[in-house]
Structures are given as structure tokens and as C-alpha cells.
Amino acid sequence: MKSKTKIITIDGPAGAGKTTVSKELSSRLGCVYVDTGSLYRAVAYEVCRCSVNWQDDEELSALLSSLSFDLKLQTGGTPRLFSSGQDITDYIRTPEITKLSSDVSAKTLVRHALLGFQREIARNSDAVFEGRDMGTVVFPDADHKFFLFADLKIRAIRRYSQNNNADILQQSDAGHTQTLAEVEEAISKRDQNDSSREEAPLKPADDAIMIDSTDLAPDEVVDKILSYITAR
Ligand code: DC
């Protein structure tokens, strides 16, 4: 019988460095990396594509029961995300989908629909799970829990320069590039939205190790996390 899989959770607000750190950590540990935000983004993408009124529970529920997602996981890399067999990885990071993913993630129906999918992944693979409620709700018994945070200004600068390094991602549907001030405002609103929702709000688990990444390079954060993991 396979022994229990090892689960490491990395939660925190947007721009705290979770993605870079989680990928590098999974690479150093030789386990898979799971980006759970991509699942909420995929729901938002399908809401848009199918013109669903997500505030109407009946419409939303019908959409959710028609969805079929698949994540092709990797060690140290971005998982490819398939929706009904279609690779949608490159379409889920526009500013519009980013905002809508935060809105739909507040819906209990959505969170419940994605819960089993996330736990199923953990049954078969050692993994680094990145998200907002990994340590609090999805994996309360995770082996190691971390919560990354950083000053808002630094997070906005990081996200802004990421966007500028990937020009397909910075275009809004309105056809203009987000300024630094707009990125900061969008992150701040998303923080507020993600932390104030009733269901599985963004917050550290009581037993999570808190890491302030404001003045740390991603490698330094990974080293810190590894030192906690090996010390236990
Ligand atoms: O990590 P991300 O920026 O790709 O996440 C997009 C949105 O999805 C985020 O604003 C809130 C939501 N989300 C969530 O509610 N729970 C998670 N575990 C991951 C993301």
C-alpha cells in the first residue's frame, strides 16, 4: 500500500511570491506543483465563454455540473489546464478573468465544486499546493503550512513587472495596458474581496508559518521554507 502523500501548502495574497516560490520548492523537493487559483480562473473563463449570470445560483450550478477540468501537473512548472479537453492555460490571466475569478471564488457553490478535485490530486502525489485556503480548509492536516505576505506596494511592483514580461497577459479587453497604479488598485480590491468573503476567506491557518517576503528574493524564501521543513 502506498504510504500517505506529503502535502505542503502555500497560502497568501496576490503578489506575495507564492507561484515562483511554490514552483521552485516543488522542483527542489521533486514533487508536483498545484496552482489552485487556476481552477477558479477556469470557472471564471467558462462563466464568460458561456455568458452565464454567475450571481444566479441555478445558472451557476448548471454550468458547474457541466464542467470537466484536467490539470497536467509538473515538477517545478506551470500545470497545463484543460477544460473539456481544451487547453485554456493561456487564456485565464487577463485582468478581466483575474477580477472575475475573485468574484466567483466567493460563491459557496464554486468552492464546493472544486474541493473534491483538489483533494483527489493529493491522494496520489506528493505536492506543493498554492492558494488561499489550502491550510485552512482544503488540507487542514497538511504536513507543512506556510503563509506568504508582503507590503502592497512591493506586490504591485512585482505583478506589474511580471505583466510587462508577458505582454499577452497585460492587455485588458478594453485594449489598454494596466498602469502600476491600476495594478496596485486591482490587487488591493482583490485582497479585500478574498479576505472578506464568508466561505474560506484568505487567512493564515492557526498552525501556518508566516513568512514576510517584502525584502526577500524568491530563493531566500524557498531556503527559509526548506529550513523549516527539514527542521521538523
Ligand atoms: O492565485 P490566483 O491569483 O491565480 O487566484 C485567482 C483568484 O482565485 C483569487 O483572487 C481568489 C481565488 N482563489 C481562491 O479563492 N482560493 C484558492 N485556493 C485559490 C484562488
XYZ file of N, CA and C and ligand atoms in Angstrom:
716
model
N 0.849 -1.207 0.000
C 0.000 0.000 0.000
C 0.879 1.250 0.000
N 0.481 2.262 -0.814
C 1.278 3.489 -0.889
C 1.155 4.239 0.442
N 2.303 4.732 0.958
C 2.201 5.486 2.211
C 1.542 6.839 1.919
N 1.091 7.503 2.985
C 0.377 8.782 2.835
C 1.246 9.790 2.064
N 0.600 10.539 1.168
C 1.372 11.524 0.399
C 1.702 12.735 1.274
N 2.788 13.417 0.907
C 3.209 14.618 1.657
C 2.627 15.860 1.001
N 1.985 16.679 1.816
C 1.336 17.886 1.286
C 1.924 19.130 1.968
N 2.340 20.057 1.125
C 2.848 21.342 1.623
C 1.916 22.425 1.087
N 1.441 23.296 1.941
C 0.518 24.340 1.485
C 1.181 25.717 1.569
N 0.950 26.509 0.524
C 1.461 27.889 0.479
C 0.260 28.800 0.193
N -0.171 29.525 1.199
C -1.274 30.467 1.020
C -0.751 31.896 1.118
N -1.597 32.835 0.673
C -1.217 34.243 0.810
C -1.891 35.084 -0.257
N -1.769 36.408 -0.123
C -2.411 37.313 -1.081
C -1.670 37.353 -2.417
N -2.289 37.986 -3.418
C -1.684 38.098 -4.747
C -0.369 38.876 -4.671
N 0.619 38.400 -5.393
C 1.886 39.134 -5.499
C 2.852 38.894 -4.343
N 2.512 37.991 -3.437
C 3.418 37.733 -2.304
C 4.570 36.807 -2.714
N 4.496 36.293 -3.954
C 5.582 35.436 -4.449
C 5.253 33.948 -4.386
N 3.987 33.614 -4.128
C 3.606 32.208 -3.942
C 3.972 31.336 -5.131
N 3.676 31.842 -6.348
C 3.856 30.996 -7.529
C 5.328 30.665 -7.773
N 6.175 31.690 -7.792
C 7.606 31.458 -8.030
C 8.169 30.528 -6.959
N 7.808 30.819 -5.714
C 8.330 30.045 -4.594
C 7.807 28.598 -4.636
N 6.521 28.444 -4.932
C 5.942 27.088 -4.931
C 6.552 26.225 -6.033
N 6.761 26.840 -7.205
C 7.371 26.074 -8.303
C 8.785 25.643 -7.934
N 9.566 26.569 -7.415
C 10.959 26.263 -7.069
C 11.008 25.212 -5.950
N 10.100 25.363 -5.002
C 10.055 24.403 -3.896
C 9.727 23.003 -4.427
N 8.752 22.933 -5.325
C 8.370 21.617 -5.863
C 9.538 21.028 -6.640
N 10.286 21.902 -7.330
C 11.432 21.428 -8.088
C 12.502 20.873 -7.143
N 12.776 21.606 -6.070
C 13.819 21.137 -5.140
C 13.393 19.877 -4.378
N 12.081 19.749 -4.139
C 11.607 18.569 -3.395
C 11.281 17.394 -4.312
N 11.208 17.672 -5.630
C 10.893 16.601 -6.588
C 9.445 16.147 -6.492
N 8.542 17.081 -6.170
C 7.117 16.715 -6.144
C 6.362 17.649 -7.085
N 5.056 17.422 -7.281
C 4.328 18.262 -8.236
C 3.903 19.589 -7.595
N 3.630 20.554 -8.479
C 3.169 21.876 -8.055
C 1.727 22.035 -8.531
N 0.835 22.423 -7.608
C -0.574 22.588 -7.973
C -1.013 24.030 -7.725
N -1.401 24.693 -8.827
C -1.835 26.092 -8.768
C -3.362 26.090 -8.673
N -3.899 26.181 -7.454
C -5.359 26.054 -7.322
C -6.087 27.301 -7.818
N -5.398 28.447 -7.859
C -6.024 29.658 -8.398
C -6.450 29.451 -9.844
N -5.715 28.611 -10.569
C -6.053 28.394 -11.985
C -7.442 27.753 -12.121
N -7.867 27.006 -11.097
C -9.197 26.369 -11.175
C -10.303 27.420 -11.053
N -10.101 28.392 -10.142
C -11.096 29.471 -10.013
C -11.083 30.338 -11.272
N -9.883 30.516 -11.839
C -9.776 31.264 -13.102
C -10.503 30.507 -14.218
N -10.400 29.187 -14.211
C -11.055 28.388 -15.251
C -12.580 28.510 -15.141
N -13.079 28.536 -13.898
C -14.532 28.723 -13.727
C -14.921 30.092 -14.291
N -14.125 31.124 -13.967
C -14.421 32.482 -14.464
C -14.386 32.496 -15.996
N -13.416 31.814 -16.560
C -13.285 31.762 -18.022
C -14.549 31.136 -18.635
N -15.024 30.046 -18.033
C -16.209 29.363 -18.575
C -17.476 30.204 -18.368
N -17.521 30.929 -17.236
C -18.654 31.843 -16.992
C -18.737 32.848 -18.136
N -17.575 33.398 -18.522
C -17.533 34.384 -19.619
C -17.875 33.726 -20.949
N -17.205 32.613 -21.212
C -17.368 31.955 -22.522
C -18.825 31.554 -22.751
N -19.487 31.103 -21.683
C -20.867 30.622 -21.821
C -21.884 31.704 -21.462
N -21.414 32.930 -21.235
C -22.296 34.056 -20.857
C -23.269 33.679 -19.749
N -22.708 33.139 -18.675
C -23.547 32.715 -17.549
C -23.662 33.861 -16.540
N -24.856 34.053 -15.995
C -25.033 35.011 -14.903
C -24.624 34.294 -13.611
N -23.370 34.523 -13.170
C -22.821 33.749 -12.045
C -23.486 34.101 -10.723
N -24.232 35.244 -10.705
C -24.918 35.604 -9.453
C -26.224 34.824 -9.288
N -26.639 34.150 -10.342
C -27.851 33.326 -10.288
C -27.427 31.876 -9.996
N -27.791 31.396 -8.798
C -27.299 30.088 -8.365
C -27.715 28.950 -9.293
N -28.917 29.071 -9.876
C -29.362 27.990 -10.775
C -28.494 27.922 -12.025
N -28.231 29.093 -12.602
C -27.386 29.133 -13.813
C -25.971 28.669 -13.493
N -25.465 29.146 -12.356
C -24.099 28.799 -11.975
C -23.983 27.298 -11.725
N -24.967 26.764 -11.037
C -24.953 25.341 -10.707
C -24.990 24.488 -11.981
N -25.812 24.899 -12.950
C -25.892 24.156 -14.221
C -24.538 24.193 -14.920
N -23.900 25.356 -14.903
C -22.581 25.456 -15.540
C -21.588 24.527 -14.827
N -21.559 24.617 -13.486
C -20.568 23.836 -12.730
C -20.723 22.344 -12.990
N -21.980 21.881 -13.096
C -22.119 20.443 -13.294
C -21.762 20.019 -14.717
N -21.617 20.991 -15.618
C -21.231 20.627 -16.995
C -19.714 20.681 -17.192
N -18.979 21.190 -16.197
C -17.540 21.401 -16.398
C -16.720 20.153 -16.141
N -15.661 20.024 -16.901
C -14.735 18.910 -16.674
C -13.309 19.438 -16.852
N -12.602 19.574 -15.720
C -11.241 20.130 -15.750
C -10.205 19.020 -15.611
N -9.051 19.300 -16.178
C -7.927 18.376 -16.006
C -6.668 19.222 -15.865
N -5.861 18.938 -14.860
C -4.592 19.664 -14.679
C -3.457 18.709 -15.004
N -2.621 19.073 -15.975
C -1.437 18.252 -16.281
C -0.298 18.787 -15.420
N -0.077 18.103 -14.299
C 0.854 18.621 -13.301
C 2.301 18.372 -13.681
N 3.173 19.253 -13.191
C 4.598 19.115 -13.445
C 5.351 19.373 -12.147
N 6.622 18.943 -12.152
C 7.506 19.323 -11.061
C 8.180 20.623 -11.478
N 7.975 21.686 -10.705
C 8.670 22.951 -10.969
C 8.115 23.775 -12.117
N 6.977 23.384 -12.677
C 6.471 24.151 -13.820
C 4.990 24.456 -13.707
N 4.524 25.377 -14.571
C 3.104 25.726 -14.595
C 2.294 24.555 -15.124
N 1.288 24.093 -14.386
C 0.476 22.998 -14.911
C -0.334 23.484 -16.120
N -0.518 22.644 -17.133
C -1.440 22.999 -18.220
C -2.841 22.657 -17.736
N -3.771 23.558 -18.015
C -5.145 23.369 -17.550
C -6.074 23.132 -18.736
N -6.797 22.022 -18.686
C -7.729 21.666 -19.760
C -9.162 21.756 -19.241
N -10.019 22.336 -20.075
C -11.442 22.369 -19.755
C -12.160 21.654 -20.887
N -12.840 20.565 -20.570
C -13.467 19.690 -21.581
C -12.498 19.401 -22.732
N -11.260 19.093 -22.380
C -10.270 18.685 -23.375
C -9.548 19.827 -24.068
N -9.985 21.057 -23.825
C -9.405 22.245 -24.482
C -8.346 22.869 -23.556
N -7.144 23.102 -24.073
C -6.099 23.724 -23.255
C -6.386 25.228 -23.121
N -6.769 25.663 -21.909
C -7.142 27.081 -21.718
C -6.094 27.847 -20.903
N -4.938 27.208 -20.680
C -3.901 27.801 -19.815
C -3.566 29.243 -20.189
N -3.518 29.511 -21.488
C -3.057 30.833 -21.929
C -4.167 31.893 -21.934
N -5.375 31.522 -21.529
C -6.493 32.477 -21.626
C -7.035 32.923 -20.277
N -6.411 32.483 -19.200
C -7.050 32.697 -17.886
C -6.357 33.765 -17.047
N -5.454 34.541 -17.668
C -4.705 35.513 -16.848
C -4.911 36.958 -17.273
N -5.960 37.234 -18.019
C -6.249 38.635 -18.368
C -6.778 39.342 -17.107
N -6.702 40.672 -17.050
C -7.235 41.387 -15.874
C -8.720 41.081 -15.619
N -9.502 40.884 -16.701
C -10.950 40.630 -16.526
C -11.179 39.272 -15.851
N -10.455 38.251 -16.333
C -10.627 36.922 -15.725
C -10.084 36.933 -14.293
N -9.007 37.673 -14.081
C -8.432 37.770 -12.731
C -9.472 38.319 -11.754
N -10.144 39.403 -12.156
C -11.142 40.003 -11.260
C -12.332 39.057 -11.063
N -12.805 38.488 -12.194
C -13.984 37.614 -12.107
C -13.677 36.352 -11.292
N -12.433 35.879 -11.360
C -12.098 34.671 -10.596
C -12.236 34.949 -9.099
N -11.884 36.163 -8.685
C -12.036 36.513 -7.273
C -13.525 36.588 -6.925
N -14.334 37.167 -7.826
C -15.788 37.260 -7.572
C -16.428 35.863 -7.471
N -16.146 35.006 -8.456
C -16.824 33.695 -8.436
C -16.300 32.811 -7.297
N -15.051 33.093 -6.854
C -14.491 32.249 -5.793
C -15.192 32.484 -4.458
N -15.960 33.578 -4.362
C -16.700 33.825 -3.118
C -17.983 32.986 -3.058
N -18.351 32.348 -4.170
C -19.599 31.573 -4.212
C -19.362 30.179 -3.601
N -20.198 29.849 -2.635
C -20.087 28.539 -1.986
C -20.177 27.401 -3.000
N -21.083 27.563 -3.967
C -21.265 26.515 -4.991
C -19.955 26.217 -5.709
N -19.216 27.286 -6.014
C -17.959 27.128 -6.747
C -16.929 26.435 -5.858
N -16.818 26.894 -4.624
C -15.801 26.321 -3.726
C -16.081 24.836 -3.495
N -17.356 24.495 -3.318
C -17.671 23.090 -3.076
C -17.380 22.240 -4.315
N -17.652 22.815 -5.494
C -17.423 22.053 -6.729
C -15.941 21.740 -6.918
N -15.065 22.598 -6.411
C -13.628 22.399 -6.648
C -12.913 21.643 -5.520
N -13.607 21.490 -4.406
C -12.960 20.891 -3.225
C -12.490 19.452 -3.484
N -13.395 18.622 -3.982
C -13.075 17.209 -4.206
C -11.961 17.050 -5.233
N -12.000 17.887 -6.248
C -10.985 17.826 -7.312
C -9.584 18.043 -6.718
N -9.474 19.048 -5.839
C -8.170 19.359 -5.236
C -7.711 18.226 -4.313
N -8.633 17.688 -3.545
C -8.243 16.630 -2.599
C -7.863 15.349 -3.338
N -8.519 15.115 -4.474
C -8.220 13.917 -5.268
C -6.762 13.934 -5.736
N -6.283 15.115 -6.144
C -4.891 15.232 -6.600
C -3.953 14.792 -5.472
N -4.289 15.220 -4.259
C -3.414 14.953 -3.116
C -3.390 13.477 -2.726
N -4.380 12.713 -3.189
C -4.399 11.276 -2.848
C -3.259 10.533 -3.511
N -2.840 11.027 -4.688
C -1.886 10.261 -5.484
C -0.480 10.834 -5.553
N -0.310 12.103 -5.201
C 1.012 12.705 -5.406
C 1.441 13.551 -4.231
N 2.732 13.476 -3.904
C 3.300 14.482 -3.005
C 3.208 15.804 -3.762
N 2.835 16.870 -3.079
C 2.588 18.098 -3.834
C 2.765 19.358 -2.994
N 3.129 20.432 -3.710
C 3.067 21.780 -3.137
C 1.791 22.404 -3.688
N 0.845 22.724 -2.810
C -0.423 23.331 -3.207
C -0.394 24.824 -2.900
N -0.628 25.636 -3.932
C -0.660 27.091 -3.750
C -2.097 27.604 -3.842
N -2.487 28.489 -2.906
C -3.846 29.032 -2.990
C -4.151 30.052 -1.920
N -5.405 30.052 -1.461
C -5.839 30.997 -0.423
C -6.322 30.264 0.830
N -6.863 29.051 0.616
C -7.480 28.313 1.728
C -6.914 26.904 1.832
N -5.682 26.729 1.361
C -5.099 25.385 1.362
C -4.910 24.855 2.778
N -4.310 25.702 3.643
C -4.019 25.260 5.008
C -5.220 25.322 5.932
N -6.199 26.158 5.589
C -7.353 26.331 6.488
C -8.478 25.341 6.187
N -8.789 25.144 4.876
C -9.994 24.390 4.511
C -9.689 23.113 3.722
N -8.900 23.240 2.670
C -8.741 22.091 1.758
C -7.860 21.012 2.392
N -6.754 21.433 3.020
C -5.841 20.462 3.639
C -5.515 20.863 5.084
N -6.506 20.799 5.969
C -6.224 21.198 7.353
C -5.156 20.311 8.009
N -4.944 19.093 7.461
C -3.937 18.193 8.048
C -2.645 18.149 7.239
N -2.394 19.182 6.436
C -1.178 19.203 5.607
C 0.064 19.009 6.478
N 1.116 18.460 5.868
C 2.351 18.205 6.620
C 3.056 19.499 7.012
N 3.038 20.479 6.098
C 3.689 21.769 6.364
C 2.833 22.873 5.770
N 2.601 23.917 6.552
C 1.766 25.030 6.064
C 2.541 26.341 6.156
N 2.489 27.105 5.070
C 3.160 28.408 5.063
C 2.188 29.474 4.572
N 2.362 30.688 5.083
C 1.554 31.827 4.627
C 2.528 32.945 4.265
N 2.535 33.288 2.972
C 3.450 34.320 2.466
C 2.717 35.648 2.380
N 3.369 36.704 2.829
C 2.765 38.038 2.676
C 3.870 39.046 2.375
N 3.471 40.240 1.932
C 4.434 41.301 1.621
C 3.671 42.613 1.537
N 4.412 43.725 1.625
C 3.768 45.045 1.520
C 3.038 45.166 0.185
N 1.910 45.871 0.203
C 1.100 46.031 -1.011
C 1.911 46.643 -2.157
N 2.698 47.683 -1.864
C 3.446 48.375 -2.932
C 4.404 47.412 -3.639
N 5.101 46.623 -2.850
C 6.060 45.661 -3.421
C 5.322 44.621 -4.251
N 4.184 44.173 -3.766
C 3.418 43.157 -4.506
C 2.944 43.719 -5.835
N 2.521 45.008 -5.822
C 2.058 45.637 -7.067
C 3.213 45.763 -8.056
N 4.378 46.158 -7.578
C 5.540 46.306 -8.472
C 5.900 44.943 -9.081
N 5.889 43.908 -8.253
C 6.214 42.563 -8.772
C 5.232 42.155 -9.862
N 3.930 42.340 -9.594
C 2.907 41.917 -10.556
C 3.001 42.737 -11.838
N 3.273 44.042 -11.664
C 3.392 44.940 -12.825
C 4.555 44.491 -13.705
N 5.701 44.161 -13.095
C 6.826 43.773 -13.958
C 6.602 42.388 -14.554
N 5.910 41.506 -13.840
C 5.557 40.202 -14.452
C 4.706 40.446 -15.695
N 3.715 41.341 -15.566
C 2.821 41.627 -16.692
C 3.603 42.164 -17.886
N 4.589 43.018 -17.585
C 5.359 43.615 -18.671
C 6.310 42.632 -19.326
N 6.561 41.525 -18.646
C 7.392 40.489 -19.255
C 6.562 39.482 -20.030
N 5.269 39.659 -20.025
C 4.388 38.709 -20.717
C 3.266 39.505 -21.341
N 3.555 40.128 -22.480
C 2.628 41.155 -22.967
C 1.228 40.649 -23.272
N 1.067 39.347 -23.561
C -0.294 38.847 -23.818
C -1.176 38.992 -22.574
N -0.515 38.953 -21.403
C -1.292 38.929 -20.168
C -1.707 40.318 -19.702
N -1.041 41.349 -20.171
C -1.314 42.665 -19.611
C -2.429 43.389 -20.349
N -2.898 42.824 -21.461
C -3.932 43.505 -22.234
C -5.293 43.254 -21.594
N -5.982 44.309 -21.273
C -7.341 44.109 -20.807
C -8.231 44.039 -22.042
N -9.468 43.606 -21.869
C -10.383 43.561 -23.011
C -10.569 44.955 -23.587
N -10.440 45.961 -22.705
C -10.591 47.342 -23.166
C -9.398 47.744 -24.041
N -8.387 46.879 -24.101
C -7.275 47.094 -25.027
C -6.185 48.003 -24.499
N -6.153 48.260 -23.177
C -5.047 49.079 -22.690
C -4.265 48.322 -21.624
N -3.009 48.756 -21.504
C -2.118 48.102 -20.557
C -2.352 48.678 -19.165
N -2.382 47.812 -18.160
C -2.597 48.324 -16.799
C -1.369 49.095 -16.316
N -1.610 50.289 -15.768
C -0.508 51.056 -15.168
C -0.195 50.451 -13.799
N 0.939 50.894 -13.229
C 1.302 50.398 -11.890
C 0.198 50.732 -10.874
N -0.345 51.961 -10.982
C -1.394 52.365 -10.034
C -2.629 51.478 -10.186
N -2.964 51.118 -11.435
C -4.137 50.245 -11.657
C -3.883 48.836 -11.118
N -2.648 48.368 -11.304
C -2.309 47.032 -10.775
C -2.447 47.048 -9.257
N -1.930 48.115 -8.637
C -1.999 48.201 -7.167
C -3.452 48.234 -6.694
N -4.274 48.999 -7.401
C -5.681 49.099 -7.006
C -6.391 47.752 -7.176
N -6.086 47.078 -8.295
C -6.735 45.775 -8.550
C -6.324 44.759 -7.487
N -5.047 44.765 -7.111
C -4.578 43.815 -6.093
C -5.243 44.124 -4.748
N -5.314 45.404 -4.437
C -5.880 45.793 -3.158
C -7.365 45.387 -3.066
N -8.090 45.593 -4.170
C -9.521 45.213 -4.186
C -9.654 43.692 -4.064
N -8.753 42.978 -4.759
C -8.831 41.516 -4.741
C -8.514 40.987 -3.331
N -7.515 41.588 -2.677
C -7.195 41.210 -1.286
C -8.436 41.336 -0.422
N -9.097 42.505 -0.592
C -10.264 42.831 0.212
C -11.367 41.802 -0.045
N -11.604 41.531 -1.332
C -12.625 40.565 -1.744
C -12.317 39.164 -1.201
N -11.059 38.743 -1.376
C -10.680 37.375 -0.996
C -10.668 37.183 0.523
N -10.359 38.271 1.263
C -10.278 38.104 2.722
C -11.614 38.311 3.415
N -12.549 39.007 2.726
C -13.793 39.333 3.441
C -14.931 38.374 3.118
N -14.708 37.447 2.186
C -15.816 36.532 1.853
C -16.094 35.609 3.042
N -17.352 35.114 3.061
C -17.733 34.274 4.199
C -17.127 32.894 4.107
N -17.121 32.349 2.887
C -16.670 30.962 2.690
C -15.165 30.937 2.444
N -14.429 30.229 3.286
C -12.985 30.010 3.101
C -12.227 31.293 2.768
N -12.332 32.329 3.629
C -11.617 33.572 3.323
C -10.100 33.384 3.356
N -9.418 34.289 2.652
C -7.960 34.292 2.701
C -7.526 34.662 4.112
N -6.890 33.696 4.790
C -6.327 33.979 6.123
C -5.357 32.849 6.465
N -4.378 33.138 7.320
C -3.440 32.079 7.672
C -4.106 31.021 8.544
N -3.725 29.762 8.356
C -4.163 28.723 9.291
C -3.474 29.003 10.624
N -4.106 28.581 11.725
C -3.507 28.839 13.050
C -2.105 28.259 13.159
N -1.889 27.140 12.464
C -0.583 26.476 12.575
C 0.320 26.744 11.365
N 0.016 27.809 10.595
C 0.876 28.128 9.436
C 2.085 28.940 9.892
N 3.203 28.725 9.216
C 4.390 29.556 9.464
C 4.284 30.782 8.568
N 4.387 31.968 9.185
C 4.225 33.221 8.451
C 5.578 33.669 7.898
N 5.603 34.006 6.610
C 6.856 34.495 6.014
C 6.592 35.818 5.297
N 7.316 36.857 5.732
C 7.210 38.177 5.096
C 8.237 38.223 3.969
N 7.743 38.280 2.710
C 8.667 38.220 1.563
C 9.035 39.608 1.041
N 8.630 40.667 1.776
C 8.857 42.030 1.269
C 10.312 42.260 0.856
N 11.233 41.866 1.726
C 12.652 42.143 1.444
C 13.429 40.887 1.075
N 12.728 39.848 0.665
C 13.429 38.602 0.349
C 13.298 38.253 -1.126
N 14.374 37.716 -1.706
C 14.315 37.187 -3.071
C 13.627 35.821 -2.999
N 13.007 35.356 -4.114
C 12.315 34.072 -4.077
C 13.182 32.920 -3.543
N 14.463 32.889 -3.941
C 15.348 31.814 -3.473
C 15.522 31.836 -1.955
N 15.542 33.068 -1.412
C 15.694 33.187 0.050
C 14.447 32.666 0.756
N 13.282 32.911 0.140
C 12.036 32.399 0.737
C 12.043 30.866 0.682
N 12.459 30.331 -0.471
C 12.496 28.865 -0.614
C 13.460 28.267 0.421
N 14.623 28.895 0.573
C 15.593 28.391 1.566
C 14.987 28.388 2.965
N 14.287 29.453 3.272
C 13.646 29.569 4.591
C 12.637 28.425 4.788
N 11.798 28.230 3.749
C 10.766 27.182 3.840
C 11.429 25.813 4.014
N 12.475 25.574 3.226
C 13.153 24.272 3.320
C 13.790 24.082 4.686
N 14.276 25.177 5.261
C 14.897 25.020 6.584
C 13.834 24.658 7.630
N 12.626 25.197 7.490
C 11.546 24.797 8.408
C 11.156 23.335 8.189
N 11.089 22.947 6.908
C 10.661 21.571 6.605
C 11.672 20.560 7.137
N 12.956 20.846 6.932
C 13.960 19.863 7.352
C 14.136 19.858 8.874
N 13.801 20.992 9.518
C 13.948 21.045 10.987
C 12.880 20.224 11.714
N 11.779 19.858 10.996
C 10.686 19.136 11.665
C 10.827 17.636 11.619
O -3.848 32.683 -7.169
P -4.637 33.393 -8.249
O -4.353 34.858 -8.328
O -4.478 32.729 -9.573
O -6.166 33.222 -7.802
C -7.231 33.815 -8.518
C -8.413 34.000 -7.585
O -8.923 32.719 -7.213
C -8.119 34.718 -6.275
O -8.381 36.108 -6.354
C -9.011 34.070 -5.276
C -9.330 32.722 -5.852
N -8.697 31.614 -5.153
C -9.348 31.126 -4.060
O -10.379 31.669 -3.662
N -8.873 30.030 -3.415
C -7.745 29.444 -3.816
N -7.318 28.361 -3.184
C -7.036 29.958 -4.921
C -7.521 31.072 -5.555
